[in-house]
Coordinates of C-alpha atoms and ligand atoms in Angstrom, one line a residue:
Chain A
X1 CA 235.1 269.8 26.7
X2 CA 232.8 269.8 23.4
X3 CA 229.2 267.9 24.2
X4 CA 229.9 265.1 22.0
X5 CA 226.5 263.8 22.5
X6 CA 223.3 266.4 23.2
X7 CA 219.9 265.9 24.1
X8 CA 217.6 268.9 23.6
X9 CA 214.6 268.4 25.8
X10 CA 213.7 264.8 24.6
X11 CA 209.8 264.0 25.5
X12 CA 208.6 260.9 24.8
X13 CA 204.3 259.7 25.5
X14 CA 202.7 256.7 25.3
X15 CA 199.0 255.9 24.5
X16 CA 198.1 252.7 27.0
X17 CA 194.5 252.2 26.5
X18 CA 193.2 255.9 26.1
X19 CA 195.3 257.5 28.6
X20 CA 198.6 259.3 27.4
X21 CA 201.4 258.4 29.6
X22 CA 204.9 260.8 29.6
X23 CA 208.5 258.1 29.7
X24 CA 210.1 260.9 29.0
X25 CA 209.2 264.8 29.7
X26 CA 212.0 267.5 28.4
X27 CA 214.8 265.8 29.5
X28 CA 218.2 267.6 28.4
X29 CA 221.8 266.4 29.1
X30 CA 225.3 266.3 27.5
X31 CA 227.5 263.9 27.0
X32 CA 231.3 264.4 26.4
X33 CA 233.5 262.5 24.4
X34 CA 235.3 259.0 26.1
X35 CA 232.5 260.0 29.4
X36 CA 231.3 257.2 31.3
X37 CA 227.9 258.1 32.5
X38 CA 225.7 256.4 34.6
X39 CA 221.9 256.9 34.6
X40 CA 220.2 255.8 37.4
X41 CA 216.6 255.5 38.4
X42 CA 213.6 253.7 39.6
X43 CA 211.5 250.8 37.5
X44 CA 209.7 252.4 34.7
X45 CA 211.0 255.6 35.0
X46 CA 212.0 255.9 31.2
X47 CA 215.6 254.7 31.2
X48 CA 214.9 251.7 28.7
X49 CA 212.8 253.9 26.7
X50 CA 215.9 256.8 26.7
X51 CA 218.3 254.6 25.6
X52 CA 216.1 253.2 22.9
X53 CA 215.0 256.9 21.4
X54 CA 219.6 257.2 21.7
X55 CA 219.7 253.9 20.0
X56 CA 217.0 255.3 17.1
X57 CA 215.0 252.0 17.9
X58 CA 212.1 254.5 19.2
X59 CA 211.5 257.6 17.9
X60 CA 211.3 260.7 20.3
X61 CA 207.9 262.7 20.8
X62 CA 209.5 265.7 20.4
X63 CA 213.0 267.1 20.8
X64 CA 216.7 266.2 19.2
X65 CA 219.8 264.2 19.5
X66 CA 222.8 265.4 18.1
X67 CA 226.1 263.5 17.9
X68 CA 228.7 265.1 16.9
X69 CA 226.8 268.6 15.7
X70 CA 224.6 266.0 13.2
X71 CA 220.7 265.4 14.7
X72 CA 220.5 261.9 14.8
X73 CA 217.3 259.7 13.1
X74 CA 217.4 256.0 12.9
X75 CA 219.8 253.4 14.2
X76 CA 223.5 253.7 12.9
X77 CA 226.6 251.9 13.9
X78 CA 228.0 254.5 15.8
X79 CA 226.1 253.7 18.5
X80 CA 226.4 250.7 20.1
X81 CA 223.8 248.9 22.7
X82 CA 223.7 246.5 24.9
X83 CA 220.0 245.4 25.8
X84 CA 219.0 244.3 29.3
X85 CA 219.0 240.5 27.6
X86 CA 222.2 239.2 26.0
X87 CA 219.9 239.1 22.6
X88 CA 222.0 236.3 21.3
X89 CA 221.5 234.5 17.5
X90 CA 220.5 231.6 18.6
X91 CA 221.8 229.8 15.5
X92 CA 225.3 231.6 15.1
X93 CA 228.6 230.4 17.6
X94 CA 229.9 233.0 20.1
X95 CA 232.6 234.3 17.8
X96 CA 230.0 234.1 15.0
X97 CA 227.7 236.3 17.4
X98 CA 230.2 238.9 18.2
X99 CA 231.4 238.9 14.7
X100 CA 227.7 239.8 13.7
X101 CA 227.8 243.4 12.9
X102 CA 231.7 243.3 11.2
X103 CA 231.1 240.5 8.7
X104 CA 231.8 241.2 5.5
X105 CA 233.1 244.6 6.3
X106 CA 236.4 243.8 6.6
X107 CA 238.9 241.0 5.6
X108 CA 239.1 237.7 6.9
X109 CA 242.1 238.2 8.7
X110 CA 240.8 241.3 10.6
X111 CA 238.0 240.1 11.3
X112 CA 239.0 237.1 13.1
X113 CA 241.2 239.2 14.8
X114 CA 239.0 241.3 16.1
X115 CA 236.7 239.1 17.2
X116 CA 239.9 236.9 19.3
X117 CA 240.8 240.0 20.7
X118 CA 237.9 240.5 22.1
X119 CA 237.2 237.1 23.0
X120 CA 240.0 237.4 25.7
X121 CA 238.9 241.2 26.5
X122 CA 235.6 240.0 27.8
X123 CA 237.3 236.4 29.1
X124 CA 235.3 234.1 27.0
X125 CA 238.8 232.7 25.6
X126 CA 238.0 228.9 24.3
X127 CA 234.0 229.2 24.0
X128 CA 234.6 230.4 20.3
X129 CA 232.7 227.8 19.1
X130 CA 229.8 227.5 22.1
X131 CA 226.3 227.5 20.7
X132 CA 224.1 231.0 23.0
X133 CA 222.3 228.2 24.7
X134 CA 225.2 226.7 26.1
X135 CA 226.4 230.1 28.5
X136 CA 225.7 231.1 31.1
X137 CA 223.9 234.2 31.7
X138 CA 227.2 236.1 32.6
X139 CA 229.0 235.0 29.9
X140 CA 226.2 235.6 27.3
X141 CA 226.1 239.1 28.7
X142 CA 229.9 239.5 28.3
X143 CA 229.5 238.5 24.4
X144 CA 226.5 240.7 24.0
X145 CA 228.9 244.0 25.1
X146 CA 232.1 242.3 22.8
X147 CA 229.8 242.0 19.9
X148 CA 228.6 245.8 20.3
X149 CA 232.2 246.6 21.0
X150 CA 233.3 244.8 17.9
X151 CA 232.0 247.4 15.4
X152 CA 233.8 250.0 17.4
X153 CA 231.1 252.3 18.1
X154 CA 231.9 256.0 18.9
X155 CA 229.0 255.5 22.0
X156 CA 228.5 252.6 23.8
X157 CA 224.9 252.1 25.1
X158 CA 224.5 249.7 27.6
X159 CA 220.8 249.1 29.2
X160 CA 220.9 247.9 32.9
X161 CA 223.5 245.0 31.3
X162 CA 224.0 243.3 34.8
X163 CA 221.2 243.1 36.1
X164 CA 219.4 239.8 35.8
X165 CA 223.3 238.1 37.2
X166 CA 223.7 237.0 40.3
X167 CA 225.6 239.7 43.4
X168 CA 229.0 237.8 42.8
X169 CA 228.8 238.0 39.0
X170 CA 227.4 241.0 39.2
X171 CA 230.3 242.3 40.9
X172 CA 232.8 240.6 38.8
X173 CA 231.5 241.8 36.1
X174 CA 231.1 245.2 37.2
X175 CA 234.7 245.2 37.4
X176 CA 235.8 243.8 34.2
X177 CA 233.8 246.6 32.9
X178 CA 235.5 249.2 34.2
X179 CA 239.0 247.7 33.1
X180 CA 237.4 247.3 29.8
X181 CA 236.1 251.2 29.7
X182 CA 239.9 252.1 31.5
X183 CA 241.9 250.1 28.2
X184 CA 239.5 251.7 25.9
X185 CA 237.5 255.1 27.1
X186 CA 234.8 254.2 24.9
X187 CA 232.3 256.9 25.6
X188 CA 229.5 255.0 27.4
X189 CA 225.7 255.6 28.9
X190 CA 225.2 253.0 31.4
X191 CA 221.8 252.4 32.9
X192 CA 221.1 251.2 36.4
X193 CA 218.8 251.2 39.0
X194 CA 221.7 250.0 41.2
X195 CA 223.0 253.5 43.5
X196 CA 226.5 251.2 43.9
X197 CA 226.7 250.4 40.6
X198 CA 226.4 253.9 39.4
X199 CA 228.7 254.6 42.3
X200 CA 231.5 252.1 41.0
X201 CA 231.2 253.1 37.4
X202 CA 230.4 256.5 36.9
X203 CA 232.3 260.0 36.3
X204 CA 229.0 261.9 36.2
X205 CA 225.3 260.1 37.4
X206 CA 222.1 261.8 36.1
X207 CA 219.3 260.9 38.3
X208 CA 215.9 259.9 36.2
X209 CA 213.1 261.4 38.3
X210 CA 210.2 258.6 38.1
X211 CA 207.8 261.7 37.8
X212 CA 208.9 262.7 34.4
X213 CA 209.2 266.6 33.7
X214 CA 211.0 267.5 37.3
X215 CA 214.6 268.3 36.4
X216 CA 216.6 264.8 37.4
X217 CA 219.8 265.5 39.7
X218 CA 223.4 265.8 38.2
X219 CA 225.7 264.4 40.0
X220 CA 229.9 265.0 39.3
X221 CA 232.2 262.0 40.6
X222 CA 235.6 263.3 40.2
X223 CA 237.0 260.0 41.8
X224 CA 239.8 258.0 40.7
X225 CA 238.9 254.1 39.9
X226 CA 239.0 252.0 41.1
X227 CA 236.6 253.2 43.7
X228 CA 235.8 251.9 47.6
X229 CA 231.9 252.6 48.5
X230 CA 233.5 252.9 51.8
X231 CA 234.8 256.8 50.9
X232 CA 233.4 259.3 53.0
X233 CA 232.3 261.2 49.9
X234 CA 231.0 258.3 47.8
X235 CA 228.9 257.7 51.1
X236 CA 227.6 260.8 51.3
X237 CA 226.3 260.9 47.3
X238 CA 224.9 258.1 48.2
X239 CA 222.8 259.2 51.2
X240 CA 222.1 262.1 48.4
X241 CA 220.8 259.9 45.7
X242 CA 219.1 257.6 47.7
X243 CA 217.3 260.6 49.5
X244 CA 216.0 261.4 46.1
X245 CA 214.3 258.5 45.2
X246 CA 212.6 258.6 48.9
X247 CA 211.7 262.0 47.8
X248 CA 209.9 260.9 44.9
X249 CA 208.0 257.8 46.4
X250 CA 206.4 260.3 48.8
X251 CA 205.7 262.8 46.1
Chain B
X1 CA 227.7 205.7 19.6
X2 CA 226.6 203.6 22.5
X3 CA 224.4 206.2 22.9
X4 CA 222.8 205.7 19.4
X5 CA 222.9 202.0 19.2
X6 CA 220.9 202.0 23.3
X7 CA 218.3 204.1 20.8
X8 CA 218.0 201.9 17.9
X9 CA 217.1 198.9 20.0
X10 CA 214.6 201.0 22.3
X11 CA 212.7 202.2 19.1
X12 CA 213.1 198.0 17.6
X13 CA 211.7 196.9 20.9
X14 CA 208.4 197.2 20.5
X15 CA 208.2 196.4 17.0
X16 CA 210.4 193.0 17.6
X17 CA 207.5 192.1 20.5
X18 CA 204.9 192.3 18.4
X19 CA 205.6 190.6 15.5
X20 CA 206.9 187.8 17.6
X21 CA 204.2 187.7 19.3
X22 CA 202.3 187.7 16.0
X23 CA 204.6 184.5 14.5
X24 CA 203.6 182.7 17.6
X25 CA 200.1 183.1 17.6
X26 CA 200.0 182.3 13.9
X27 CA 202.4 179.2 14.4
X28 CA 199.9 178.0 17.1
X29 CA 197.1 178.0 14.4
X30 CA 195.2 180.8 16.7
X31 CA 195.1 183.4 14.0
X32 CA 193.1 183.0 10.6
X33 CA 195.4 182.8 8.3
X34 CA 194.0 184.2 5.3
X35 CA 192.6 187.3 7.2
X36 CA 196.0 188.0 8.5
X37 CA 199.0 186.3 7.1
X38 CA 201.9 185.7 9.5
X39 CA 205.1 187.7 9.1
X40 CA 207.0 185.0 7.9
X41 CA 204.4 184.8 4.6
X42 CA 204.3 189.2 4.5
X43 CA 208.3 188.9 4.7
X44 CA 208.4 185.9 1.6
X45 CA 206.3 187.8 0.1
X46 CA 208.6 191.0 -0.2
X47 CA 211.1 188.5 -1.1
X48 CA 209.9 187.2 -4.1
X49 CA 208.6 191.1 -5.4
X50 CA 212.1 191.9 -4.8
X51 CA 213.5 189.0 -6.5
X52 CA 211.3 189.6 -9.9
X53 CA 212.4 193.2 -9.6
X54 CA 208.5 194.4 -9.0
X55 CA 208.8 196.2 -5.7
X56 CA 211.4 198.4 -7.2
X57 CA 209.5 198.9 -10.1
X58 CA 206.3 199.7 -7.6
X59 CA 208.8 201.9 -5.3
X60 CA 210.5 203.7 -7.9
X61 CA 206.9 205.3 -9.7
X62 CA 205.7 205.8 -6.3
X63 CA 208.8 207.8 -5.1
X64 CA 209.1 210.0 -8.4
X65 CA 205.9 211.4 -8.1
X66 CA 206.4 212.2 -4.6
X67 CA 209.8 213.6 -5.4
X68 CA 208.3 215.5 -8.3
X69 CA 205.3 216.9 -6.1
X70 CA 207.4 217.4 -3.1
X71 CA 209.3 219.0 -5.2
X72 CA 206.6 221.4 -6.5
X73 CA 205.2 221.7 -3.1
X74 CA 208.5 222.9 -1.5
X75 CA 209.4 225.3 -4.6
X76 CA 205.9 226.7 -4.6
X77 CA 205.4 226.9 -0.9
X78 CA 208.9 228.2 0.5
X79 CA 208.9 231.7 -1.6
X80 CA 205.1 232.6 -1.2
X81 CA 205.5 231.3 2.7
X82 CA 208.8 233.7 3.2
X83 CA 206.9 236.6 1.1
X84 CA 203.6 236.5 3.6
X85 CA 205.5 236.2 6.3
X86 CA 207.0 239.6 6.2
X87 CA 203.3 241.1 5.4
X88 CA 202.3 241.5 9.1
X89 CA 198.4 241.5 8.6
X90 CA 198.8 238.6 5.9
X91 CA 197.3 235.8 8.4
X92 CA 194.4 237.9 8.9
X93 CA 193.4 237.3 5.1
X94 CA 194.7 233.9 4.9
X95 CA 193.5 232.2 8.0
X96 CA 189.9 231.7 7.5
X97 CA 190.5 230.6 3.7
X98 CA 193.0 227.7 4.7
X99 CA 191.3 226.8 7.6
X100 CA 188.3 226.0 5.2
X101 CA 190.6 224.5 3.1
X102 CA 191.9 222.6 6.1
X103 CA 188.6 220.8 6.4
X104 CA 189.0 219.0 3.1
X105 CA 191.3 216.1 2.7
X106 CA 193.4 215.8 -0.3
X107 CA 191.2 212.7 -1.0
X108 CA 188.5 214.5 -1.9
X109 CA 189.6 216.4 -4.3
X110 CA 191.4 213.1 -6.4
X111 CA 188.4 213.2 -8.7
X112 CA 188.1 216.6 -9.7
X113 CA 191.9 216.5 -10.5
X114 CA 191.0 213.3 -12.4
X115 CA 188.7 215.2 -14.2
X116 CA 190.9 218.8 -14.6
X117 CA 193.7 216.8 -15.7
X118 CA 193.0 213.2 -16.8
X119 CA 194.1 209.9 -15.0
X120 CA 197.7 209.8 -15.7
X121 CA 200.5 211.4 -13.6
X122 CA 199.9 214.9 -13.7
X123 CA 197.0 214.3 -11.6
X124 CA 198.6 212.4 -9.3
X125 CA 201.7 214.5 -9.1
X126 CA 198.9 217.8 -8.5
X127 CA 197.2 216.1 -5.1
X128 CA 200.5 215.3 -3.9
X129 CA 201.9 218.9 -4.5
X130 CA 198.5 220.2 -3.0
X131 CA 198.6 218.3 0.2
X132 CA 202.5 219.0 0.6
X133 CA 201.9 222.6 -0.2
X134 CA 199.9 224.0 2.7
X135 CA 202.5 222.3 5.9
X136 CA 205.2 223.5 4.3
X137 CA 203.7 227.0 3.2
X138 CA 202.2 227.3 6.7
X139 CA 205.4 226.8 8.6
X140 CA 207.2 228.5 6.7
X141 CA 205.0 232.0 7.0
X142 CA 205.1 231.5 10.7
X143 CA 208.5 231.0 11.3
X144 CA 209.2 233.8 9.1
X145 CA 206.8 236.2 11.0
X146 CA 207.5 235.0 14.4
X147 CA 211.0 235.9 14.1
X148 CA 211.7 237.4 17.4
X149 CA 211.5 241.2 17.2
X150 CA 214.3 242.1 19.7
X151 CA 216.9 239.8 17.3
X152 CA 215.5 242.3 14.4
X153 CA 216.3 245.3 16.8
X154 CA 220.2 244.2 17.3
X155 CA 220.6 243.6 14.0
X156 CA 219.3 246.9 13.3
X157 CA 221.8 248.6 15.4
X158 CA 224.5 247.6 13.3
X159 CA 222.6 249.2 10.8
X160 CA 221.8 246.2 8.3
X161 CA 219.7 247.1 5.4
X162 CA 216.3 245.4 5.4
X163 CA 217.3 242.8 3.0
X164 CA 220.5 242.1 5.4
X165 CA 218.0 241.8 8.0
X166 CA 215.7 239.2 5.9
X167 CA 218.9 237.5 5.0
X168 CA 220.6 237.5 8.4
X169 CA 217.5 237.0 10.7
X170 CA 214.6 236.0 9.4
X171 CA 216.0 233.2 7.0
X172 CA 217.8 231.4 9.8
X173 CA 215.4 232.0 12.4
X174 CA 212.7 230.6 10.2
X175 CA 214.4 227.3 9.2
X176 CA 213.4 225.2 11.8
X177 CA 210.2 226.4 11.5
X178 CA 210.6 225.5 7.6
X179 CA 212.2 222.1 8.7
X180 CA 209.2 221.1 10.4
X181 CA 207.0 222.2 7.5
X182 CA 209.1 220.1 5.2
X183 CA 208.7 217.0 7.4
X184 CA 205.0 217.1 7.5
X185 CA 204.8 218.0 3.9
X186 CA 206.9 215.1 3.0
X187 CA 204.6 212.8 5.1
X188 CA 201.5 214.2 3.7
X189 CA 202.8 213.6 -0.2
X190 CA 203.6 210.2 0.9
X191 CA 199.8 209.4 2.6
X192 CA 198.2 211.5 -0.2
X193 CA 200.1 209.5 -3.3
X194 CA 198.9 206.0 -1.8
X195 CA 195.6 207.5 -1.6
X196 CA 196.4 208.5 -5.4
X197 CA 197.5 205.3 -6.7
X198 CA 194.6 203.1 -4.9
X199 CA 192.0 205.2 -7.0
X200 CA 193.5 204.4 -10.6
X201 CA 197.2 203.7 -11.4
X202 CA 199.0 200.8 -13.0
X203 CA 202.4 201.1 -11.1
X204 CA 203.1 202.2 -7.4
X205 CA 203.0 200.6 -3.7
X206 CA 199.3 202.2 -4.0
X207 CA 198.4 200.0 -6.5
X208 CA 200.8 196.9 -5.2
X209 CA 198.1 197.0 -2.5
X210 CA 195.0 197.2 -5.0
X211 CA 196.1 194.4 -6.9
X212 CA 196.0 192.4 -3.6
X213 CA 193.0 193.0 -3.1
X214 CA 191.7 192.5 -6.6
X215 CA 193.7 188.5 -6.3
X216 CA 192.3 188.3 -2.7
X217 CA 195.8 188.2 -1.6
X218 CA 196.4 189.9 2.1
X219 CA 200.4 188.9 2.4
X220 CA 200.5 191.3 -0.5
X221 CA 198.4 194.1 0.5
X222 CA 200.3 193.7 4.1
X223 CA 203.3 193.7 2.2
X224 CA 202.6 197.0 0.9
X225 CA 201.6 198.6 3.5
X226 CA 204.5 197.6 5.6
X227 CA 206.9 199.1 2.3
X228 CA 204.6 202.2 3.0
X229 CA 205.5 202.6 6.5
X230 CA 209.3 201.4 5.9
X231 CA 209.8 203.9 3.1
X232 CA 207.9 206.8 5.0
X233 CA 210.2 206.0 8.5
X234 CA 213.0 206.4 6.0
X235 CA 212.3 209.2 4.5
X236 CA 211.8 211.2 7.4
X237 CA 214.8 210.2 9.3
X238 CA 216.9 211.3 6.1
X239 CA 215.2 214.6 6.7
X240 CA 215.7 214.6 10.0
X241 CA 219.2 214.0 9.6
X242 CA 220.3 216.7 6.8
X243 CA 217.6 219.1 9.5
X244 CA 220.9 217.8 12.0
X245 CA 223.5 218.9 9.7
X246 CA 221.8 222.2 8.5
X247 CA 221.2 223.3 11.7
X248 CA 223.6 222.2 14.6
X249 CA 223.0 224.8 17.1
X250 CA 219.5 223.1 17.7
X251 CA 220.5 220.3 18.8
X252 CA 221.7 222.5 22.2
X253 CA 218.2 223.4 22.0
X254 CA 215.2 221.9 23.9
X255 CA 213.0 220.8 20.9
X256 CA 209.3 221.7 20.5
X257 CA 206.9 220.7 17.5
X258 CA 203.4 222.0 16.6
X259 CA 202.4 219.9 13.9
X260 CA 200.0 222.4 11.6
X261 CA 198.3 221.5 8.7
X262 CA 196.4 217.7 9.1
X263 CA 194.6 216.9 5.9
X264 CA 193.9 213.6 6.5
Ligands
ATP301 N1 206.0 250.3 23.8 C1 205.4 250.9 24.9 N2 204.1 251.2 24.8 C2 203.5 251.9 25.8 N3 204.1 252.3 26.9 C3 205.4 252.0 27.1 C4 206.1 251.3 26.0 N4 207.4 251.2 26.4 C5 207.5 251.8 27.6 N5 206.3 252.3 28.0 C6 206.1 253.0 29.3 O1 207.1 253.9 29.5 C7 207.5 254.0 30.8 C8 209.0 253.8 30.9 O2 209.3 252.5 30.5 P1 210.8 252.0 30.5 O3 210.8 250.6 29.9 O4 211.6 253.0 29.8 O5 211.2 251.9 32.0 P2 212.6 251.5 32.7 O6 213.1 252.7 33.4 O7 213.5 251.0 31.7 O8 212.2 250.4 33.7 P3 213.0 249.1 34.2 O9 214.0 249.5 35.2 O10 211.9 248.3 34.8 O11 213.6 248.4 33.0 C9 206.6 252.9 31.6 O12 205.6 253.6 32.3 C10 206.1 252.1 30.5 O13 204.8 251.7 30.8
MG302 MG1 214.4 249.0 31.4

């Protein structure tokens, strides 16, 4: 498979104070088209800050992006993201919110089609007219990912999207997901710092080393979904993965 | 509706007590009198204004010039508030200049704009659209440039122009910001224009009250200030109301008001 998606040794530094800081350091992967990969790794290890440089919200230190053979600047609708907060208008309605980024694009007809559609995708059938502050976290979540899946973006970004919920929503929604991604093979990045998670959801897991510029791990899951941790295999990338990020705390 | 009407009588309680207690004490003969009329005599009084036709002729001059200088104030204030909001260092060079001008009431300046621009309305109708001005301006430039930066960042992902984004961000996620503003501008008009009419007019509540004074009359002067108070409380709840209309989704929302801006 063609890399539909490329990143060619991406650094990214910060200036706290007067010390530089490296999120990123010559980090290079490829993404193919319809992949579901999940990137995995420990609390301030960069993974907000890749997604965001993906997004074109931040702009990289040094290094490119291309998407489909173009090098990518700036934010465009192709990619989708998800933040780590739902990131609801306030002051819009639920189908108003998912609605955001088609209005006016299409006709009315299509539109509101859409947006039903993927009102019962994400199961938030009957809160079409809820106000953000009346959801719950998991279901704000849920309308967060229809309203970046409403603009049909050729990459779905999705930034550690489960992680403020509960175990049991967590869970639930983990597995939604999935059917979600099964229906449509939306190429997706999914950040975690959750080993199952990455486990559950993804065809290839690229391990972020919290000591930017060592080459992260790259893990292949050729496992069909939907997944039980309990495999032999699964068990024994996880012993892998979680032996890495030992390795880097006593680094 | 139970709901409202359990309201309305909570906010009439207090009011009801006191002016109850007020009758009594006056109907026992322990209150002067002429220093302070009972409500009955305030109450007759409004009655008989009404029936010659003066209060409206007194409410209707006081309420065009506050609708003309609210008016002024809002169109003045909302565009120059929404433009230095989007100037990020703007406050930096505004601040210390409106927080001198903070300092002065709008009283103080009545006889300059007497002299700038004579004694008639457009001197009034200037101190009301200066004391409205700066709430609503103020308000208005903060809600515009606290608009939350990671609601600017999805928007940008769907690749809205900047003028989307000013359109379909910062304008909604300004108004209540704007609402507030409007509020306290309205009030402030309202105080300032009395403050007006009581320093030279021939027509308005203001000079209802001065004219009590001048024919040692309290149940007048009482009388208008009660009409100030009722016609202020109304105001405000109309604004209130359209704020409810405009802007359902806050109702969901816990409420929170900063009052900026206090001139008087
Ligand atoms: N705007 C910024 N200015 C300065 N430093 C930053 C900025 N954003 C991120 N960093 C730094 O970059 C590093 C990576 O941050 P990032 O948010 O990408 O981590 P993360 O992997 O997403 O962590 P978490 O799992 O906690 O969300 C951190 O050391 C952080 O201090
Ligand atoms: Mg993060």
């Amino acid at each position: 498979m063609a890399a539909f998606l490329e990143l060619k040794e991406i650094s990214k530094n910060y200036t706290i104070g007067s010390e530089q800081i490296w999120a990123l350091r010559d980090l290079s992967f490829e993404v193919a088209s319809g992949e579901l990969i999940c990137i995995i790794g420990k609390s301030g290890c960069g993974k907000t800050t890749l997604l965001r440089i993906i997004a074109g919200l931040e702009k990289q230190t040094s290094g490119e992006i291309i998407l489909n053979g173009q090098a990518l600047k700036d934010t465009g609708r192709e990619r989708g993201m998800v933040f780590q907060e739902p990131r609801l208008f306030p002051w819009l309605t639920l189908e108003e919110n998912i609605a955001f980024g088609i209005k006016g694009r299409m006709s009315r007809e299509l539109n509101y089609k859409t947006v039903a559609d993927l009102m019962e995708m994400v199961g938030l059938t009957g809160f079409a007219r809820a106000w953000p502050s009346q959801l719950s976290g998991g279901m704000a979540q849920r309308a967060a990912i229809a309203r970046a899946l409403a603009v049909d973006p050729a990459i779905l970004l999705l930034d550690e999207p489960f992680s403020a919920l509960d175990a049991l929503t967590r869970s639930k929604l983990l597995t939604d997901f999935l059917h979600l991604w099964q229906r449509t093979h939306k190429t997706c990045i999914h950040v975690t710092h959750d080993v199952n998670e990455a486990l559950t959801l993804g065809q290839k897991i690229i391990i972020l080393p919290s000591n930017p510029g060592r080459i992260g791990d790259v893990i292949s899951l050729p496992f069909p979904y939907p997944r039980s941790l309990e495999n032999p295999e699964l068990r024994a990338i996880k012993e892998r993965v979680l032996s890495q990020f030992f390795a880097d705390f006593t680094d | 509706m139970t709901n409202v009407l359990k309201k309305t009588m909570m906010a009439l309680l207090l009011p009801f007590v006191l002016v109850l207690v007020w009758q009594l004490f006056s109907q026992m003969g322990w209150l002067n009198n002429y220093l302070l009329p009972p409500p009955s005599g305030i109450i007759d009084q409004l009655f008989a204004l009404a029936h010659h036709g003066t209060l409206l002729k007194h409410l209707s001059a006081s309420l065009y010039r506050v609708g003309c200088g609210f008016g002024l104030a809002f169109f003045l204030a909302l565009p120059l508030g929404f433009l230095l909001g989007l100037v990020p260092r703007a406050q930096d060079y505004l601040s210390p200049f409106l927080n001198f001008l903070q300092q002065i009431p709008a009283i103080a300046w009545i006889p300059m704009f007497i002299l700038w621009l004579g004694i008639d309305e457009t001197s009034k109708i200037s101190i009301i659209t200066y004391s409205g001005f700066f709430p609503i301006f103020l308000n208005t430039m903060h809600g515009i440039s606290n608009t939350d930066s990671k609601l600017k960042e999805v928007a940008s992902t769907f690749g809205l122009s900047p003028w989307q984004i000013i359109v379909r961000v910062y304008l909604p996620s300004a108004a209540p910001s704007v609402f507030v503003g409007m509020r306290l501008g309205l009030s402030f008009c309202w105080r300032s224009l009395v403050a007006a009419e009581l320093l030279g007019a021939s027509k308005g509540i203001g000079y209802l009250i001065q004219e009590g004074r001048e024919l040692a009359q309290p149940d007048l002067m009482l009388a208008g200030v009660l009409m100030i108070g009722l016609t202020g409380l109304f105001l405000d709840f109309l604004f209130l109301r359209l704020e409810k209309t405009l802007l359902p989704w806050r109702d969901t929302q816990e409420r929170r008001e900063v009052p900026k801006w206090q001139p008087f």
